[in-house]
Amino acid sequence: GENVEQHPSTLSVQEGDSAVIKCTYSDSASNYFPWYKQELGKRPQLIIDIRSNVGEKKDQRIAVTLNKTAKHFSLHITETQPEDSAVYFCAASGGDYKLSFGAGTTVTVRA
Amino acid sequence: GAGVSQTPSNKVTEKGKYVELRCDPISGHTALYWYRQSLGQGPEFLIYFQGTGAADDSGLPNDRFFAVRPEGSVSTLKIQRTERGDSAVYLCASSLAPGQGYEQYFGPGTRLTVT
């Protein structure tokens, strides 16, 4: 099955700086890569996703890049704000219903 | 509109007992998923329903776990003879249809603690 690895496990950034989270996956058939944000005690919420026919996607301060050859994808958050503090999960799917998640990155934005 | 809801929000049970966890998906969503999230980990797939049928139950850890969705809407995850290792947050998600074109919306989860 699919194996998704995520780094770093924790990330502390100064408010206004950028944060980058990287994920690798093992199944070359995977072609859908969503990112979820989970605040403490809350449900995971989709913040952005990318499909294999696109190399980069941006939504305001959030961007995701995908390198299918290297089988890795990254989340970039620019101009971080305190409300960006949360746990972020990457996931991969082979075009079906089953999401395989990374272990998560705890992001702390220091004011 | 209303999102995915799960009940109870917390469940404490003794080892060996039987528990049922309920999921109410978003109205009109035909696909329903159960995941389990252990502390400090990402959600792990358990089972997927398309309509009333379990299309894929390959993630269920063993035969103590079972899930139903008799009318294609509400789903119940059932755990028999609970063990301490079953302690986790059980998340339910639903999507309009299966496949990558449809976002999976998660519920708030049921935190199960087996003492």
PDB file of C-alpha atoms in Angstrom:
ATOM      1  CA  GLY A   1       0.000   0.000   0.000  1.00  0.00           C
ATOM      2  CA  GLU A   2       0.816   3.673  -0.070  1.00  0.00           C
ATOM      3  CA  ASN A   3       3.317   5.021   2.477  1.00  0.00           C
ATOM      4  CA  VAL A   4       3.474   8.764   3.089  1.00  0.00           C
ATOM      5  CA  GLU A   5       6.297  10.334   5.070  1.00  0.00           C
ATOM      6  CA  GLN A   6       6.098  13.900   6.326  1.00  0.00           C
ATOM      7  CA  HIS A   7       8.800  16.265   7.617  1.00  0.00           C
ATOM      8  CA  PRO A   8       9.397  18.028   9.867  1.00  0.00           C
ATOM      9  CA  SER A   9       7.276  16.751  12.735  1.00  0.00           C
ATOM     10  CA  THR A  10       7.371  20.172  14.408  1.00  0.00           C
ATOM     11  CA  LEU A  11       8.001  23.610  12.994  1.00  0.00           C
ATOM     12  CA  SER A  12       8.270  26.911  14.827  1.00  0.00           C
ATOM     13  CA  VAL A  13       8.328  30.130  12.813  1.00  0.00           C
ATOM     14  CA  GLN A  14       8.258  33.816  13.574  1.00  0.00           C
ATOM     15  CA  GLU A  15       5.077  35.581  12.574  1.00  0.00           C
ATOM     16  CA  GLY A  16       5.431  36.883   9.037  1.00  0.00           C
ATOM     17  CA  ASP A  17       7.994  34.262   8.008  1.00  0.00           C
ATOM     18  CA  SER A  18       7.330  31.339   5.679  1.00  0.00           C
ATOM     19  CA  ALA A  19       6.704  27.714   6.626  1.00  0.00           C
ATOM     20  CA  VAL A  20       7.456  24.728   4.411  1.00  0.00           C
ATOM     21  CA  ILE A  21       6.330  21.142   5.002  1.00  0.00           C
ATOM     22  CA  LYS A  22       7.523  18.289   2.803  1.00  0.00           C
ATOM     23  CA  CYS A  23       6.008  14.897   2.072  1.00  0.00           C
ATOM     24  CA  THR A  24       7.138  11.889   0.079  1.00  0.00           C
ATOM     25  CA  TYR A  25       5.005   9.002  -1.134  1.00  0.00           C
ATOM     26  CA  SER A  26       5.783   5.520  -2.327  1.00  0.00           C
ATOM     27  CA  ASP A  27       3.064   4.565  -4.809  1.00  0.00           C
ATOM     28  CA  SER A  28       3.744   5.990  -8.259  1.00  0.00           C
ATOM     29  CA  ALA A  29       0.055   5.469  -9.083  1.00  0.00           C
ATOM     30  CA  SER A  30      -0.988   8.145  -6.572  1.00  0.00           C
ATOM     31  CA  ASN A  31      -2.364  11.182  -8.336  1.00  0.00           C
ATOM     32  CA  TYR A  32      -4.280  13.185  -5.749  1.00  0.00           C
ATOM     33  CA  PHE A  33      -2.566  15.023  -2.888  1.00  0.00           C
ATOM     34  CA  PRO A  34      -4.692  16.964  -0.371  1.00  0.00           C
ATOM     35  CA  TRP A  35      -3.460  18.903   2.644  1.00  0.00           C
ATOM     36  CA  TYR A  36      -5.517  19.082   5.835  1.00  0.00           C
ATOM     37  CA  LYS A  37      -5.263  21.475   8.774  1.00  0.00           C
ATOM     38  CA  GLN A  38      -6.314  20.246  12.203  1.00  0.00           C
ATOM     39  CA  GLU A  39      -6.596  22.598  15.139  1.00  0.00           C
ATOM     40  CA  LEU A  40      -6.427  21.170  18.640  1.00  0.00           C
ATOM     41  CA  GLY A  41      -9.504  19.086  19.362  1.00  0.00           C
ATOM     42  CA  LYS A  42     -11.078  19.926  16.006  1.00  0.00           C
ATOM     43  CA  ARG A  43     -11.789  18.020  12.811  1.00  0.00           C
ATOM     44  CA  PRO A  44      -9.298  17.943   9.907  1.00  0.00           C
ATOM     45  CA  GLN A  45     -10.203  20.502   7.250  1.00  0.00           C
ATOM     46  CA  LEU A  46      -9.018  20.550   3.655  1.00  0.00           C
ATOM     47  CA  ILE A  47      -6.964  23.647   2.908  1.00  0.00           C
ATOM     48  CA  ILE A  48      -5.615  22.870  -0.556  1.00  0.00           C
ATOM     49  CA  ASP A  49      -5.165  19.938  -2.898  1.00  0.00           C
ATOM     50  CA  ILE A  50      -3.271  19.172  -6.079  1.00  0.00           C
ATOM     51  CA  ARG A  51      -3.669  16.612  -8.801  1.00  0.00           C
ATOM     52  CA  SER A  52      -0.951  14.950 -10.817  1.00  0.00           C
ATOM     53  CA  ASN A  53      -1.529  16.952 -13.959  1.00  0.00           C
ATOM     54  CA  VAL A  54      -0.551  20.152 -12.135  1.00  0.00           C
ATOM     55  CA  GLY A  55       2.900  21.021 -10.764  1.00  0.00           C
ATOM     56  CA  GLU A  56       1.919  23.907  -8.543  1.00  0.00           C
ATOM     57  CA  LYS A  57      -1.237  25.419  -7.111  1.00  0.00           C
ATOM     58  CA  LYS A  58      -1.668  28.585  -5.087  1.00  0.00           C
ATOM     59  CA  ASP A  59      -4.479  29.946  -2.928  1.00  0.00           C
ATOM     60  CA  GLN A  60      -3.681  33.278  -1.294  1.00  0.00           C
ATOM     61  CA  ARG A  61      -0.891  32.611   1.245  1.00  0.00           C
ATOM     62  CA  ILE A  62      -0.877  28.854   0.682  1.00  0.00           C
ATOM     63  CA  ALA A  63       0.794  27.012  -2.181  1.00  0.00           C
ATOM     64  CA  VAL A  64       1.497  23.374  -2.936  1.00  0.00           C
ATOM     65  CA  THR A  65       4.105  21.986  -5.317  1.00  0.00           C
ATOM     66  CA  LEU A  66       4.302  18.484  -6.721  1.00  0.00           C
ATOM     67  CA  ASN A  67       7.243  16.601  -8.206  1.00  0.00           C
ATOM     68  CA  LYS A  68       5.931  13.297  -9.565  1.00  0.00           C
ATOM     69  CA  THR A  69       9.332  12.125 -10.744  1.00  0.00           C
ATOM     70  CA  ALA A  70      10.782  12.410  -7.263  1.00  0.00           C
ATOM     71  CA  LYS A  71       7.449  11.455  -5.639  1.00  0.00           C
ATOM     72  CA  HIS A  72       7.339  14.366  -3.280  1.00  0.00           C
ATOM     73  CA  PHE A  73       5.084  17.348  -2.656  1.00  0.00           C
ATOM     74  CA  SER A  74       5.323  20.356  -0.391  1.00  0.00           C
ATOM     75  CA  LEU A  75       3.114  22.890   1.360  1.00  0.00           C
ATOM     76  CA  HIS A  76       4.262  26.499   1.533  1.00  0.00           C
ATOM     77  CA  ILE A  77       2.645  29.046   3.833  1.00  0.00           C
ATOM     78  CA  THR A  78       3.809  32.630   3.396  1.00  0.00           C
ATOM     79  CA  GLU A  79       3.394  35.584   5.747  1.00  0.00           C
ATOM     80  CA  THR A  80       2.451  33.275   8.603  1.00  0.00           C
ATOM     81  CA  GLN A  81      -0.049  34.464  11.179  1.00  0.00           C
ATOM     82  CA  PRO A  82      -0.859  33.161  14.675  1.00  0.00           C
ATOM     83  CA  GLU A  83      -4.047  31.529  13.347  1.00  0.00           C
ATOM     84  CA  ASP A  84      -1.881  29.331  11.119  1.00  0.00           C
ATOM     85  CA  SER A  85      -0.765  27.461  14.247  1.00  0.00           C
ATOM     86  CA  ALA A  86      -2.147  23.927  13.935  1.00  0.00           C
ATOM     87  CA  VAL A  87      -1.226  20.405  12.870  1.00  0.00           C
ATOM     88  CA  TYR A  88      -0.952  19.968   9.114  1.00  0.00           C
ATOM     89  CA  PHE A  89      -1.356  16.600   7.399  1.00  0.00           C
ATOM     90  CA  CYS A  90      -0.454  15.672   3.855  1.00  0.00           C
ATOM     91  CA  ALA A  91      -2.192  12.760   2.171  1.00  0.00           C
ATOM     92  CA  ALA A  92      -2.000  10.805  -1.059  1.00  0.00           C
ATOM     93  CA  SER A  93      -4.541   8.819  -3.018  1.00  0.00           C
ATOM     94  CA  GLY A  94      -4.372   6.659  -6.113  1.00  0.00           C
ATOM     95  CA  GLY A  95      -7.431   8.237  -7.612  1.00  0.00           C
ATOM     96  CA  ASP A  96      -9.853   6.245  -5.535  1.00  0.00           C
ATOM     97  CA  TYR A  97     -11.362   6.897  -2.181  1.00  0.00           C
ATOM     98  CA  LYS A  98      -8.626   5.843   0.223  1.00  0.00           C
ATOM     99  CA  LEU A  99      -6.446   8.611   1.657  1.00  0.00           C
ATOM    100  CA  SER A 100      -3.069   7.687   3.135  1.00  0.00           C
ATOM    101  CA  PHE A 101      -1.935  10.360   5.582  1.00  0.00           C
ATOM    102  CA  GLY A 102       1.445  11.509   6.788  1.00  0.00           C
ATOM    103  CA  ALA A 103       2.115  11.661  10.531  1.00  0.00           C
ATOM    104  CA  GLY A 104       1.533  15.405  10.698  1.00  0.00           C
ATOM    105  CA  THR A 105       3.514  18.591  11.319  1.00  0.00           C
ATOM    106  CA  THR A 106       2.806  20.766  14.336  1.00  0.00           C
ATOM    107  CA  VAL A 107       3.269  24.353  13.250  1.00  0.00           C
ATOM    108  CA  THR A 108       3.679  27.065  15.877  1.00  0.00           C
ATOM    109  CA  VAL A 109       3.706  30.692  14.789  1.00  0.00           C
ATOM    110  CA  ARG A 110       5.460  32.909  17.349  1.00  0.00           C
ATOM    111  CA  ALA A 111       4.083  36.403  17.711  1.00  0.00           C
TER     112      ALA A 111
ATOM    113  CA  GLY B   1     -25.529  23.413   5.784  1.00  0.00           C
ATOM    114  CA  ALA B   2     -24.850  20.888   8.506  1.00  0.00           C
ATOM    115  CA  GLY B   3     -21.547  19.118   8.403  1.00  0.00           C
ATOM    116  CA  VAL B   4     -20.649  15.560   9.329  1.00  0.00           C
ATOM    117  CA  SER B   5     -21.668  14.815  12.894  1.00  0.00           C
ATOM    118  CA  GLN B   6     -20.506  12.028  15.192  1.00  0.00           C
ATOM    119  CA  THR B   7     -21.815  10.748  18.476  1.00  0.00           C
ATOM    120  CA  PRO B   8     -20.777  10.385  21.174  1.00  0.00           C
ATOM    121  CA  SER B   9     -17.959  12.908  21.241  1.00  0.00           C
ATOM    122  CA  ASN B  10     -16.273  10.941  24.012  1.00  0.00           C
ATOM    123  CA  LYS B  11     -16.673   7.344  25.086  1.00  0.00           C
ATOM    124  CA  VAL B  12     -14.963   5.669  28.018  1.00  0.00           C
ATOM    125  CA  THR B  13     -15.419   1.941  28.300  1.00  0.00           C
ATOM    126  CA  GLU B  14     -13.884  -0.948  30.150  1.00  0.00           C
ATOM    127  CA  LYS B  15     -11.727  -3.520  28.449  1.00  0.00           C
ATOM    128  CA  GLY B  16     -13.852  -6.298  27.002  1.00  0.00           C
ATOM    129  CA  LYS B  17     -16.990  -4.210  26.518  1.00  0.00           C
ATOM    130  CA  TYR B  18     -18.860  -3.549  23.263  1.00  0.00           C
ATOM    131  CA  VAL B  19     -19.157  -0.040  21.824  1.00  0.00           C
ATOM    132  CA  GLU B  20     -20.997   1.604  18.958  1.00  0.00           C
ATOM    133  CA  LEU B  21     -19.910   4.842  17.335  1.00  0.00           C
ATOM    134  CA  ARG B  22     -22.326   6.756  15.107  1.00  0.00           C
ATOM    135  CA  CYS B  23     -21.731   8.927  12.069  1.00  0.00           C
ATOM    136  CA  ASP B  24     -24.228  11.218  10.322  1.00  0.00           C
ATOM    137  CA  PRO B  25     -22.814  12.237   6.941  1.00  0.00           C
ATOM    138  CA  ILE B  26     -23.643  15.363   4.991  1.00  0.00           C
ATOM    139  CA  SER B  27     -27.039  14.952   3.353  1.00  0.00           C
ATOM    140  CA  GLY B  28     -26.721  13.665  -0.190  1.00  0.00           C
ATOM    141  CA  HIS B  29     -23.192  12.314   0.219  1.00  0.00           C
ATOM    142  CA  THR B  30     -23.093   8.756  -1.089  1.00  0.00           C
ATOM    143  CA  ALA B  31     -19.555   7.947   0.032  1.00  0.00           C
ATOM    144  CA  LEU B  32     -18.719   7.479   3.703  1.00  0.00           C
ATOM    145  CA  TYR B  33     -15.358   6.657   5.292  1.00  0.00           C
ATOM    146  CA  TRP B  34     -14.119   5.686   8.729  1.00  0.00           C
ATOM    147  CA  TYR B  35     -10.601   6.524   9.859  1.00  0.00           C
ATOM    148  CA  ARG B  36      -8.798   6.025  13.164  1.00  0.00           C
ATOM    149  CA  GLN B  37      -6.368   8.601  14.524  1.00  0.00           C
ATOM    150  CA  SER B  38      -3.967   7.644  17.273  1.00  0.00           C
ATOM    151  CA  LEU B  39      -2.207  10.302  19.318  1.00  0.00           C
ATOM    152  CA  GLY B  40       0.423  12.122  17.295  1.00  0.00           C
ATOM    153  CA  GLN B  41      -0.438  10.309  14.065  1.00  0.00           C
ATOM    154  CA  GLY B  42      -2.383  10.991  10.915  1.00  0.00           C
ATOM    155  CA  PRO B  43      -5.762   9.395  10.279  1.00  0.00           C
ATOM    156  CA  GLU B  44      -5.599   5.760   9.195  1.00  0.00           C
ATOM    157  CA  PHE B  45      -8.183   4.335   6.808  1.00  0.00           C
ATOM    158  CA  LEU B  46     -10.547   1.697   8.197  1.00  0.00           C
ATOM    159  CA  ILE B  47     -13.514   1.205   5.851  1.00  0.00           C
ATOM    160  CA  TYR B  48     -15.340   2.837   2.968  1.00  0.00           C
ATOM    161  CA  PHE B  49     -19.022   2.687   2.026  1.00  0.00           C
ATOM    162  CA  GLN B  50     -20.560   3.521  -1.302  1.00  0.00           C
ATOM    163  CA  GLY B  51     -24.264   3.658  -0.580  1.00  0.00           C
ATOM    164  CA  THR B  52     -25.246   0.817   1.724  1.00  0.00           C
ATOM    165  CA  GLY B  53     -22.414  -1.539   0.902  1.00  0.00           C
ATOM    166  CA  ALA B  54     -18.924  -1.698   2.347  1.00  0.00           C
ATOM    167  CA  ALA B  55     -16.841  -1.328  -0.799  1.00  0.00           C
ATOM    168  CA  ASP B  56     -13.543  -1.703   1.018  1.00  0.00           C
ATOM    169  CA  ASP B  57     -13.028  -2.875   4.594  1.00  0.00           C
ATOM    170  CA  SER B  58      -9.347  -3.672   4.191  1.00  0.00           C
ATOM    171  CA  GLY B  59      -8.323  -1.209   6.910  1.00  0.00           C
ATOM    172  CA  LEU B  60     -10.296  -2.845   9.718  1.00  0.00           C
ATOM    173  CA  PRO B  61      -7.672  -4.173  12.170  1.00  0.00           C
ATOM    174  CA  ASN B  62      -9.406  -7.479  12.953  1.00  0.00           C
ATOM    175  CA  ASP B  63     -12.779  -9.151  13.160  1.00  0.00           C
ATOM    176  CA  ARG B  64     -13.698  -7.320  16.375  1.00  0.00           C
ATOM    177  CA  PHE B  65     -14.404  -4.294  14.200  1.00  0.00           C
ATOM    178  CA  PHE B  66     -17.504  -4.069  12.045  1.00  0.00           C
ATOM    179  CA  ALA B  67     -19.427  -1.235  10.415  1.00  0.00           C
ATOM    180  CA  VAL B  68     -22.843  -0.892   8.839  1.00  0.00           C
ATOM    181  CA  ARG B  69     -24.732   1.674   6.815  1.00  0.00           C
ATOM    182  CA  PRO B  70     -28.148   0.036   6.362  1.00  0.00           C
ATOM    183  CA  GLU B  71     -29.996   2.880   4.630  1.00  0.00           C
ATOM    184  CA  GLY B  72     -27.093   4.522   2.856  1.00  0.00           C
ATOM    185  CA  SER B  73     -26.918   7.454   5.242  1.00  0.00           C
ATOM    186  CA  VAL B  74     -26.053   7.013   8.936  1.00  0.00           C
ATOM    187  CA  SER B  75     -23.237   4.593   9.686  1.00  0.00           C
ATOM    188  CA  THR B  76     -22.332   2.782  12.871  1.00  0.00           C
ATOM    189  CA  LEU B  77     -18.871   1.463  13.708  1.00  0.00           C
ATOM    190  CA  LYS B  78     -19.064  -1.432  16.135  1.00  0.00           C
ATOM    191  CA  ILE B  79     -16.196  -2.726  18.242  1.00  0.00           C
ATOM    192  CA  GLN B  80     -16.524  -5.957  20.187  1.00  0.00           C
ATOM    193  CA  ARG B  81     -14.394  -7.036  23.159  1.00  0.00           C
ATOM    194  CA  THR B  82     -12.598  -3.716  23.274  1.00  0.00           C
ATOM    195  CA  GLU B  83      -8.896  -3.637  24.076  1.00  0.00           C
ATOM    196  CA  ARG B  84      -6.764  -0.817  25.452  1.00  0.00           C
ATOM    197  CA  GLY B  85      -5.051  -0.582  22.072  1.00  0.00           C
ATOM    198  CA  ASP B  86      -8.369   0.439  20.522  1.00  0.00           C
ATOM    199  CA  SER B  87      -8.131   3.780  22.321  1.00  0.00           C
ATOM    200  CA  ALA B  88      -8.007   6.494  19.653  1.00  0.00           C
ATOM    201  CA  VAL B  89     -10.101   9.151  17.943  1.00  0.00           C
ATOM    202  CA  TYR B  90     -12.418   7.593  15.384  1.00  0.00           C
ATOM    203  CA  LEU B  91     -13.124   9.958  12.515  1.00  0.00           C
ATOM    204  CA  CYS B  92     -15.889   9.703   9.976  1.00  0.00           C
ATOM    205  CA  ALA B  93     -15.807  11.499   6.624  1.00  0.00           C
ATOM    206  CA  SER B  94     -18.207  11.770   3.724  1.00  0.00           C
ATOM    207  CA  SER B  95     -17.973  12.924   0.136  1.00  0.00           C
ATOM    208  CA  LEU B  96     -20.467  13.605  -2.608  1.00  0.00           C
ATOM    209  CA  ALA B  97     -19.174  10.596  -4.505  1.00  0.00           C
ATOM    210  CA  PRO B  98     -16.077   8.413  -4.325  1.00  0.00           C
ATOM    211  CA  GLY B  99     -12.895   9.428  -6.015  1.00  0.00           C
ATOM    212  CA  GLN B 100     -10.380  12.207  -6.065  1.00  0.00           C
ATOM    213  CA  GLY B 101     -12.691  14.761  -7.557  1.00  0.00           C
ATOM    214  CA  TYR B 102     -14.679  15.010  -4.346  1.00  0.00           C
ATOM    215  CA  GLU B 103     -13.435  16.455  -1.081  1.00  0.00           C
ATOM    216  CA  GLN B 104     -13.736  14.298   1.998  1.00  0.00           C
ATOM    217  CA  TYR B 105     -15.405  16.265   4.797  1.00  0.00           C
ATOM    218  CA  PHE B 106     -14.509  15.075   8.264  1.00  0.00           C
ATOM    219  CA  GLY B 107     -16.599  14.908  11.389  1.00  0.00           C
ATOM    220  CA  PRO B 108     -15.307  16.032  14.804  1.00  0.00           C
ATOM    221  CA  GLY B 109     -14.507  12.469  15.817  1.00  0.00           C
ATOM    222  CA  THR B 110     -15.319  10.214  18.753  1.00  0.00           C
ATOM    223  CA  ARG B 111     -12.568   9.902  21.317  1.00  0.00           C
ATOM    224  CA  LEU B 112     -12.635   6.298  22.573  1.00  0.00           C
ATOM    225  CA  THR B 113     -10.819   5.438  25.766  1.00  0.00           C
ATOM    226  CA  VAL B 114     -10.622   1.814  26.850  1.00  0.00           C
ATOM    227  CA  THR B 115      -9.625   1.411  30.493  1.00  0.00           C
TER     228      THR B 115
END
